[in-house]
């Protein structure tokens, strides 16, 4: 793979040409235009004609002995002016019989025009310099073309294979060897790629950096717009690209082409990228794979207010992320929305410290019910968190509460904003379901009913305990007679070795059954 450490610029600067070993042998001296040595050299041209300017197209380094200019100061002045008008990169004058010393007239004219004038103090074959520079320019142009094709081929293959956005960005970051950031038009970060520490450094103060560096590329910030059909919707930024500007522009343009194609073929939208960004962030927070403190720059760059805020983690079922996000916008609330597994969606509210978190959460739940048309939409909420490091635990808590009320029959008598205290024993068991001792307890208590043939008895036991050991109600729900139910309860007690009329034994079996159900998901 071609990397950014290789010389990818299709041009050389005047300074780079003068630093070549063959040129140094001629003892070059810059006698005018020293401030313009970073001009790009597109080609090298050997010419003695006084009217050489008419033969140039711009960017040439002109080599001359000045033999046709000697003794005529007007010609010398006009020679420099004509090169300036032709936008030559520089003029190199070989000292010798025509000019044994740097001519003052040419030096003053070049200084006024800002045209680099270089003299060679030792005899030097111009053919060697021409050969050296031309070969380097050809190699660089070939390298640039190779890079362009390598990037295009790699990105096209990923798009054809249906790869996600992150895979494309990872490939771009590998070619550019610098952080890559995709933003919307409001400078909010939608996706990033590159080495994590370098990306975090870029995102740490993203709002200020993005706006200050917005129009400059000299410091390695290379941007390309994302859009199509006459409408812009974002941009991709190479942050601190260490190669030349032209190579950076090439990379950014190829990346932009691929991202636009990826969006068009996927049928998505810029908003869907924002949802993916929020999902990655909240998933990383929940998983604990990345410490919360390290995710703070990403949250800030994604547009979530994080300084002196109160965070409220929520989990809602059976409402789309788009629907939740729409309600957030209606209420003017700041937050992130991300789809989780099993039809659940996480919402992380960010509130000002002086706002009433409980009241706003209740207002959010009420508006959500109104907008979704679901009168019993339940919002599972964790307690407000005032520290960012506490957010992962809050998201876990909200998930556990949502799991505890996943069964609609269990949610009938619950408030619209359900908290851990509202799910009582069921919530506690959900929190402890992954504990090996709880798992062992459930297996031990229910061992006689866990084989496949006894599932019917297990269901009868579940209903019997859920109804408060109401035999009439249990028989009715299972469509059996009371005598038939009695026989099944006797079989259950015999299998488990318990007396279900004993409160403590029945409670132990009930807890074991709740733990078993929680572990089964």
Coordinates of C-alpha atoms in Angstrom, one line a residue:
X1 CA 0.0 0.0 0.0
X2 CA 1.2 3.5 -0.8
X3 CA 1.5 5.6 2.4
X4 CA 1.7 9.2 3.2
X5 CA 5.4 8.9 4.1
X6 CA 6.4 8.5 0.5
X7 CA 7.0 11.6 -1.7
X8 CA 3.6 11.8 -3.3
X9 CA 3.6 15.5 -4.5
X10 CA 3.6 15.6 -8.3
X11 CA 5.8 18.7 -8.1
X12 CA 9.0 19.9 -6.4
X13 CA 9.5 23.2 -4.7
X14 CA 12.3 25.6 -5.7
X15 CA 13.8 24.9 -2.3
X16 CA 13.7 21.1 -2.9
X17 CA 15.4 21.5 -6.2
X18 CA 18.2 23.6 -4.8
X19 CA 18.8 20.9 -2.1
X20 CA 19.4 18.1 -4.6
X21 CA 22.9 16.7 -4.5
X22 CA 23.7 17.5 -8.1
X23 CA 22.6 21.1 -7.7
X24 CA 24.6 21.5 -4.5
X25 CA 27.7 20.7 -6.5
X26 CA 27.2 23.9 -8.5
X27 CA 27.3 26.0 -5.2
X28 CA 23.9 27.7 -5.6
X29 CA 23.2 31.0 -4.0
X30 CA 19.8 32.7 -3.8
X31 CA 20.4 36.4 -4.5
X32 CA 16.8 37.5 -4.9
X33 CA 13.2 36.3 -4.0
X34 CA 14.3 34.2 -1.1
X35 CA 10.8 34.4 0.4
X36 CA 9.4 32.6 -2.6
X37 CA 11.4 29.4 -2.5
X38 CA 8.4 27.2 -1.8
X39 CA 7.0 27.8 -5.2
X40 CA 6.2 24.6 -7.1
X41 CA 8.4 23.6 -10.0
X42 CA 6.4 21.9 -12.7
X43 CA 9.2 21.6 -15.2
X44 CA 12.8 22.6 -16.0
X45 CA 13.5 24.6 -19.1
X46 CA 16.9 25.5 -20.6
X47 CA 16.8 28.7 -22.6
X48 CA 19.1 31.4 -23.7
X49 CA 16.6 33.5 -25.7
X50 CA 15.9 36.9 -24.4
X51 CA 12.2 36.5 -25.1
X52 CA 11.9 33.1 -23.4
X53 CA 8.8 34.2 -21.4
X54 CA 6.6 33.7 -24.5
X55 CA 7.5 30.0 -24.5
X56 CA 6.5 29.3 -20.9
X57 CA 3.2 28.2 -19.5
X58 CA 3.9 28.7 -15.8
X59 CA 5.7 26.8 -13.1
X60 CA 9.0 26.4 -15.0
X61 CA 12.5 26.7 -13.5
X62 CA 14.5 28.5 -16.3
X63 CA 18.2 27.7 -16.6
X64 CA 20.4 30.2 -18.5
X65 CA 24.0 31.4 -18.8
X66 CA 22.7 34.9 -19.8
X67 CA 25.0 35.0 -22.8
X68 CA 22.5 37.0 -24.9
X69 CA 21.8 39.4 -22.0
X70 CA 25.4 40.5 -21.2
X71 CA 26.1 44.2 -21.6
X72 CA 22.4 45.3 -22.0
X73 CA 20.8 46.2 -18.7
X74 CA 17.4 46.9 -20.4
X75 CA 17.3 43.4 -21.8
X76 CA 18.3 42.0 -18.4
X77 CA 15.4 43.9 -16.7
X78 CA 12.9 42.9 -19.3
X79 CA 14.1 39.3 -19.2
X80 CA 13.2 39.1 -15.4
X81 CA 9.9 40.9 -16.0
X82 CA 8.9 38.5 -18.8
X83 CA 9.6 35.5 -16.6
X84 CA 7.5 37.0 -13.9
X85 CA 4.6 37.6 -16.3
X86 CA 4.9 34.0 -17.5
X87 CA 4.6 32.9 -13.8
X88 CA 8.0 31.1 -13.9
X89 CA 8.9 29.3 -10.7
X90 CA 12.5 30.6 -10.6
X91 CA 15.5 31.5 -12.8
X92 CA 18.9 29.9 -12.4
X93 CA 21.9 31.8 -13.8
X94 CA 25.2 30.0 -14.3
X95 CA 28.1 32.4 -13.7
X96 CA 30.9 32.4 -16.2
X97 CA 32.1 34.5 -19.1
X98 CA 28.8 36.3 -19.6
X99 CA 28.3 37.1 -15.9
X100 CA 31.3 36.5 -13.7
X101 CA 29.3 37.9 -10.7
X102 CA 25.6 38.2 -9.9
X103 CA 24.3 41.1 -12.1
X104 CA 22.8 43.9 -9.9
X105 CA 20.2 44.9 -12.5
X106 CA 18.7 41.4 -12.7
X107 CA 18.9 41.0 -8.9
X108 CA 17.0 44.2 -8.2
X109 CA 14.4 43.4 -10.8
X110 CA 13.9 39.9 -9.4
X111 CA 13.6 41.2 -5.9
X112 CA 10.9 43.7 -7.0
X113 CA 9.0 41.0 -8.8
X114 CA 9.4 38.4 -6.0
X115 CA 11.0 36.0 -8.5
X116 CA 13.6 33.7 -7.0
X117 CA 17.0 34.4 -8.8
X118 CA 19.7 31.7 -8.1
X119 CA 23.3 31.9 -9.3
X120 CA 25.6 28.9 -9.6
X121 CA 29.2 29.7 -8.6
X122 CA 30.8 26.6 -10.1
X123 CA 30.4 25.4 -13.7
X124 CA 27.5 23.0 -13.9
X125 CA 26.1 21.0 -16.8
X126 CA 22.5 22.1 -17.1
X127 CA 21.6 18.8 -18.7
X128 CA 22.3 17.0 -15.4
X129 CA 20.0 19.3 -13.5
X130 CA 17.3 18.9 -16.2
X131 CA 17.6 15.1 -16.2
X132 CA 17.5 14.9 -12.4
X133 CA 14.5 17.1 -11.9
X134 CA 12.5 15.8 -14.8
X135 CA 13.0 12.2 -13.7
X136 CA 11.9 13.0 -10.1
X137 CA 8.9 14.9 -11.4
X138 CA 7.9 11.9 -13.6
X139 CA 8.3 9.5 -10.7
X140 CA 6.2 11.7 -8.4
X141 CA 3.5 12.1 -11.0
X142 CA 3.4 8.4 -11.4
X143 CA 3.3 7.9 -7.7
X144 CA 0.4 10.3 -7.4
X145 CA -1.5 8.4 -10.2
X146 CA -0.7 5.1 -8.5
X147 CA -2.0 6.4 -5.2
X148 CA -5.2 7.7 -6.8
X149 CA -5.8 4.3 -8.4
X150 CA -4.9 2.4 -5.3
X151 CA -7.3 4.4 -3.2
X152 CA -10.1 4.3 -5.7
X153 CA -9.7 0.5 -6.2
X154 CA -9.7 -0.2 -2.5
X155 CA -12.7 2.0 -1.7
X156 CA -14.7 0.7 -4.7
X157 CA -14.1 -2.9 -3.6
X158 CA -15.4 -2.1 -0.1
X159 CA -18.5 -0.4 -1.4
X160 CA -19.2 -3.3 -3.8
X161 CA -18.9 -5.7 -0.9
X162 CA -21.4 -3.7 1.1
X163 CA -18.9 -2.6 3.7
X164 CA -20.1 -0.1 6.4
X165 CA -19.0 3.5 6.5
X166 CA -16.4 2.8 9.2
X167 CA -14.5 0.4 6.9
X168 CA -14.2 3.0 4.2
X169 CA -12.9 5.6 6.7
X170 CA -10.4 3.1 8.1
X171 CA -9.0 2.5 4.6
X172 CA -8.7 6.2 4.0
X173 CA -6.9 6.7 7.3
X174 CA -4.5 3.9 6.4
X175 CA -3.6 5.7 3.1
X176 CA -3.4 9.2 4.7
X177 CA -1.6 8.1 7.9
X178 CA -3.5 10.8 9.8
X179 CA -6.9 11.2 11.6
X180 CA -9.9 11.3 9.3
X181 CA -13.1 13.1 10.4
X182 CA -16.5 13.3 8.7
X183 CA -18.8 16.1 9.8
X184 CA -22.1 17.6 8.8
X185 CA -22.4 21.3 7.8
X186 CA -22.6 22.3 11.4
X187 CA -19.2 20.8 12.1
X188 CA -20.7 18.0 14.2
X189 CA -18.6 14.9 13.9
X190 CA -20.4 11.9 12.3
X191 CA -17.5 9.5 12.1
X192 CA -13.8 9.2 12.6
X193 CA -10.9 6.9 11.8
X194 CA -7.2 6.7 12.5
X195 CA -5.1 5.9 15.6
X196 CA -7.2 6.5 18.7
X197 CA -4.9 8.8 20.6
X198 CA -4.4 11.0 17.5
X199 CA -8.2 11.1 16.9
X200 CA -8.8 12.0 20.5
X201 CA -6.3 14.9 20.3
X202 CA -8.2 16.3 17.3
X203 CA -11.6 15.9 18.9
X204 CA -10.6 17.3 22.3
X205 CA -11.3 20.9 21.2
X206 CA -13.0 20.1 17.9
X207 CA -15.4 23.1 17.7
X208 CA -12.6 25.6 18.0
X209 CA -10.1 23.7 15.9
X210 CA -12.6 23.0 13.1
X211 CA -13.6 26.6 12.7
X212 CA -10.1 28.1 13.0
X213 CA -8.5 25.7 10.5
X214 CA -11.5 25.6 8.2
X215 CA -10.0 27.5 5.3
X216 CA -6.3 26.6 5.4
X217 CA -4.5 23.6 4.0
X218 CA -1.0 24.6 4.6
X219 CA -1.1 23.1 8.1
X220 CA -2.1 19.7 6.8
X221 CA -5.9 20.2 7.2
X222 CA -7.3 19.0 3.9
X223 CA -11.0 19.2 3.3
X224 CA -13.4 17.9 0.6
X225 CA -17.1 18.6 0.4
X226 CA -19.7 15.8 0.5
X227 CA -22.9 16.2 -1.5
X228 CA -24.7 15.5 -4.7
X229 CA -27.6 16.7 -6.8
X230 CA -26.7 20.3 -6.1
X231 CA -26.8 20.0 -2.3
X232 CA -24.0 19.8 0.2
X233 CA -24.5 17.8 3.3
X234 CA -21.1 17.3 4.9
X235 CA -17.4 17.2 4.5
X236 CA -14.4 14.9 5.1
X237 CA -11.3 16.3 6.7
X238 CA -7.8 14.9 6.8
X239 CA -6.4 16.3 10.0
X240 CA -2.7 17.1 10.1
X241 CA -1.8 15.3 6.8
X242 CA 2.0 15.2 6.6
X243 CA 2.3 14.8 2.8
X244 CA 2.1 17.6 0.3
X245 CA -1.0 19.6 -0.3
X246 CA -1.7 18.2 -3.8
X247 CA -1.4 14.6 -2.5
X248 CA -3.7 15.4 0.3
X249 CA -6.3 17.0 -2.0
X250 CA -6.1 13.9 -4.2
X251 CA -6.8 11.6 -1.2
X252 CA -9.6 13.8 0.1
X253 CA -11.2 14.0 -3.3
X254 CA -11.1 10.3 -3.8
X255 CA -12.4 9.7 -0.3
X256 CA -15.3 12.2 -0.9
X257 CA -16.2 10.4 -4.2
X258 CA -16.4 7.1 -2.4
X259 CA -18.4 8.4 0.5
X260 CA -21.0 10.0 -1.7
X261 CA -21.2 6.8 -3.8
X262 CA -21.6 4.8 -0.6
X263 CA -24.4 6.9 0.5
X264 CA -26.2 6.9 -2.8
X265 CA -25.9 3.1 -3.2
X266 CA -27.0 2.5 0.4
X267 CA -30.0 4.7 0.0
X268 CA -29.2 6.3 3.3
X269 CA -28.9 9.9 4.4
X270 CA -26.5 12.2 6.3
X271 CA -28.9 11.8 9.2
X272 CA -28.4 8.0 9.2
X273 CA -24.7 8.6 9.6
X274 CA -25.4 10.7 12.7
X275 CA -27.5 7.8 14.1
X276 CA -24.5 5.5 13.4
X277 CA -22.2 7.9 15.2
X278 CA -24.5 8.0 18.2
X279 CA -24.9 4.2 18.2
X280 CA -21.1 3.6 18.2
X281 CA -20.6 6.1 21.0
X282 CA -23.4 4.7 23.3
X283 CA -22.4 1.1 22.5
X284 CA -18.8 1.9 23.6
X285 CA -20.2 3.5 26.7
X286 CA -22.3 0.5 27.6
X287 CA -19.7 -2.1 26.7
X288 CA -17.0 -0.6 28.8
X289 CA -14.4 -1.5 26.2
X290 CA -13.3 2.2 26.2
X291 CA -13.2 4.2 29.4
X292 CA -15.9 6.8 29.6
X293 CA -13.3 9.6 30.0
X294 CA -11.7 8.7 26.7
X295 CA -15.1 8.9 25.0
X296 CA -15.7 12.5 26.2
X297 CA -14.0 14.2 23.2
X298 CA -16.2 12.1 20.8
X299 CA -19.4 13.1 22.7
X300 CA -18.4 16.7 22.7
X301 CA -17.5 16.6 18.9
X302 CA -20.8 14.9 18.2
X303 CA -22.6 18.0 19.5
X304 CA -23.6 16.7 23.0
X305 CA -23.2 19.3 25.7
X306 CA -21.0 17.8 28.4
X307 CA -19.7 20.6 30.6
X308 CA -21.6 21.1 33.9
X309 CA -24.6 18.9 32.7
X310 CA -26.9 16.4 34.2
X311 CA -27.2 13.1 32.2
X312 CA -30.4 11.0 32.1
X313 CA -30.0 7.6 30.5
X314 CA -33.2 6.1 29.1
X315 CA -34.2 3.0 27.2
X316 CA -37.5 2.8 25.2
X317 CA -38.9 -0.2 23.4
X318 CA -40.9 -0.4 20.1
X319 CA -40.2 3.3 19.1
X320 CA -37.8 4.0 16.2
X321 CA -34.7 6.1 16.8
X322 CA -36.1 8.6 14.3
X323 CA -39.3 8.9 16.3
X324 CA -37.3 9.5 19.5
X325 CA -35.0 12.0 17.9
X326 CA -38.0 13.9 16.5
X327 CA -39.4 14.2 20.0
X328 CA -36.1 15.5 21.3
X329 CA -36.1 18.2 18.7
X330 CA -39.7 19.1 19.4
X331 CA -38.9 19.7 23.1
X332 CA -35.5 21.4 22.4
X333 CA -33.7 18.8 24.4
X334 CA -30.0 17.8 23.8
X335 CA -29.4 14.1 23.6
X336 CA -28.1 11.1 21.7
X337 CA -30.2 8.3 20.3
X338 CA -29.0 4.8 19.5
X339 CA -30.7 1.6 18.6
X340 CA -29.9 -1.4 20.8
X341 CA -30.8 -5.0 20.4
X342 CA -34.3 -6.6 20.7
X343 CA -36.2 -3.5 19.6
X344 CA -34.8 -1.3 22.4
X345 CA -33.4 2.2 21.8
X346 CA -31.2 4.1 24.2
X347 CA -31.5 7.9 24.8
X348 CA -29.0 9.9 26.7
X349 CA -30.4 13.3 27.7
X350 CA -28.0 16.1 28.5
X351 CA -29.7 18.7 30.7
X352 CA -28.5 21.9 32.4
X353 CA -27.8 21.5 36.1
X354 CA -30.6 23.9 37.0
X355 CA -33.3 21.9 35.1
X356 CA -35.6 19.5 36.8
X357 CA -34.4 16.1 35.4
X358 CA -37.5 14.1 36.6
X359 CA -40.0 16.6 35.3
X360 CA -38.3 16.8 31.9
X361 CA -38.1 13.0 31.7
X362 CA -41.8 12.8 32.5
X363 CA -42.6 15.5 29.9
X364 CA -40.5 13.6 27.3
X365 CA -42.4 10.3 28.0
X366 CA -45.8 12.1 27.7
X367 CA -44.9 13.7 24.4
X368 CA -43.5 10.4 23.1
X369 CA -46.8 8.6 23.9
X370 CA -48.6 11.4 22.1
X371 CA -46.4 11.4 19.0
X372 CA -46.1 7.6 18.7
X373 CA -49.8 6.9 19.4
X374 CA -48.9 4.2 21.9
X375 CA -50.7 5.0 25.2
X376 CA -48.6 2.5 27.1
X377 CA -45.2 3.2 25.8
X378 CA -42.9 2.7 28.8
X379 CA -39.7 4.7 29.2
X380 CA -37.1 3.0 31.4
X381 CA -35.0 5.5 33.2
X382 CA -31.9 5.5 35.4
X383 CA -31.3 8.1 38.1
X384 CA -29.8 11.4 36.9
X385 CA -26.0 11.4 36.7
X386 CA -23.9 14.5 37.2
X387 CA -20.6 13.0 36.2
X388 CA -19.7 11.7 32.7
X389 CA -17.9 8.7 34.3
X390 CA -21.3 7.7 35.8
X391 CA -23.1 7.5 32.5
X392 CA -22.1 3.8 31.6
X393 CA -23.6 2.6 34.9
X394 CA -26.7 4.6 34.2
X395 CA -27.1 3.1 30.8
X396 CA -26.8 -0.4 32.3
X397 CA -29.4 0.5 34.9
X398 CA -31.8 1.7 32.3
X399 CA -31.3 -1.4 30.3
X400 CA -32.0 -3.6 33.3
X401 CA -35.2 -1.7 34.1
X402 CA -36.3 -2.1 30.4
X403 CA -35.5 -5.8 30.5
X404 CA -37.5 -6.2 33.7
X405 CA -40.7 -4.7 32.2
X406 CA -40.2 -6.3 28.7
X407 CA -43.1 -8.6 29.4
X408 CA -46.2 -6.4 28.7
X409 CA -48.2 -8.2 31.4
X410 CA -45.6 -7.1 34.0
X411 CA -45.8 -3.5 32.7
X412 CA -49.5 -2.9 33.1
X413 CA -49.4 -1.4 36.6
X414 CA -46.1 0.5 36.2
X415 CA -45.7 4.2 35.7
X416 CA -44.9 5.7 32.4
X417 CA -41.3 6.5 33.5
X418 CA -40.1 3.3 35.1
X419 CA -37.2 3.3 37.5
X420 CA -35.3 0.6 39.3
X421 CA -37.4 1.1 42.4
X422 CA -40.6 0.4 40.4
X423 CA -39.6 -3.1 39.3
X424 CA -38.9 -4.3 42.9
X425 CA -37.7 -8.0 43.1
X426 CA -37.8 -8.5 39.3
X427 CA -35.5 -5.6 38.8
X428 CA -33.1 -6.8 41.5
X429 CA -33.0 -10.3 39.8
X430 CA -32.3 -8.6 36.4
X431 CA -29.3 -6.8 37.9
X432 CA -28.0 -10.0 39.4
X433 CA -28.8 -12.4 36.6
X434 CA -25.1 -12.7 35.4
X435 CA -23.8 -13.6 38.9
X436 CA -22.6 -17.2 38.9
X437 CA -24.0 -17.8 42.4
X438 CA -27.5 -16.6 41.3
X439 CA -27.3 -18.8 38.2
X440 CA -26.3 -21.8 40.3
X441 CA -29.1 -21.1 42.7
X442 CA -31.7 -21.0 39.9
X443 CA -30.4 -24.3 38.4
X444 CA -30.5 -26.0 41.8
X445 CA -34.0 -24.9 42.8
X446 CA -35.6 -25.7 39.4
X447 CA -33.5 -28.7 38.5
X448 CA -36.5 -31.1 38.4
X449 CA -38.4 -29.0 35.8
X450 CA -35.7 -27.8 33.4
X451 CA -35.7 -30.6 30.9
X452 CA -37.7 -30.1 27.7
X453 CA -40.5 -32.5 28.6
X454 CA -41.4 -30.5 31.7
X455 CA -41.9 -27.1 30.1
X456 CA -45.7 -27.3 30.6
X457 CA -45.2 -27.8 34.3
X458 CA -42.8 -24.9 34.4
X459 CA -45.3 -22.6 32.7
X460 CA -48.0 -23.7 35.2
X461 CA -45.6 -22.9 38.1
X462 CA -44.8 -19.5 36.6
X463 CA -48.5 -18.6 36.4
X464 CA -49.3 -19.9 39.8
X465 CA -46.6 -17.8 41.5
X466 CA -47.3 -14.7 39.3
X467 CA -51.0 -14.8 40.4
X468 CA -50.0 -14.9 44.1
X469 CA -50.7 -18.7 44.3
X470 CA -54.3 -18.2 43.1
X471 CA -55.4 -21.7 42.0
X472 CA -58.7 -20.7 40.5
X473 CA -57.0 -18.0 38.4
X474 CA -54.2 -20.3 37.3
X475 CA -56.7 -23.1 36.2
X476 CA -58.6 -20.5 34.2
X477 CA -55.5 -19.1 32.5
X478 CA -54.3 -22.6 31.5
X479 CA -57.8 -23.8 30.5
X480 CA -57.8 -26.8 32.8
X481 CA -60.1 -27.9 35.6
X482 CA -59.2 -27.4 39.2
X483 CA -58.6 -31.1 39.8
X484 CA -56.3 -31.2 36.8
X485 CA -54.4 -28.2 38.2
X486 CA -54.1 -29.9 41.6
X487 CA -52.5 -32.9 40.0
X488 CA -50.0 -30.7 38.1
X489 CA -49.1 -28.7 41.3
X490 CA -48.5 -32.0 43.1
X491 CA -46.2 -33.1 40.3
X492 CA -44.3 -29.8 40.5
X493 CA -43.9 -30.2 44.2
X494 CA -42.7 -33.7 43.9
X495 CA -40.2 -32.8 41.2
X496 CA -38.8 -29.9 43.1
X497 CA -39.1 -31.4 46.6
X498 CA -40.8 -28.3 48.0
X499 CA -44.1 -27.4 49.6
X500 CA -45.6 -24.5 47.7
X501 CA -48.0 -23.8 50.6
X502 CA -45.0 -22.8 52.6
X503 CA -44.3 -19.1 52.0
X504 CA -40.5 -19.3 52.4
X505 CA -40.2 -22.3 50.1
X506 CA -42.6 -20.8 47.5
X507 CA -40.6 -17.5 47.7
X508 CA -37.4 -19.3 47.1
X509 CA -38.8 -21.1 44.0
X510 CA -40.3 -17.8 42.8
X511 CA -36.9 -16.0 43.0
X512 CA -35.2 -18.9 41.2
X513 CA -37.8 -18.8 38.4
X514 CA -37.4 -15.0 38.0
X515 CA -33.6 -15.6 37.8
X516 CA -34.0 -18.4 35.3
X517 CA -36.3 -16.2 33.1
X518 CA -33.9 -13.3 33.3
X519 CA -31.0 -15.5 32.3
X520 CA -33.0 -16.8 29.3
X521 CA -33.3 -13.2 28.1

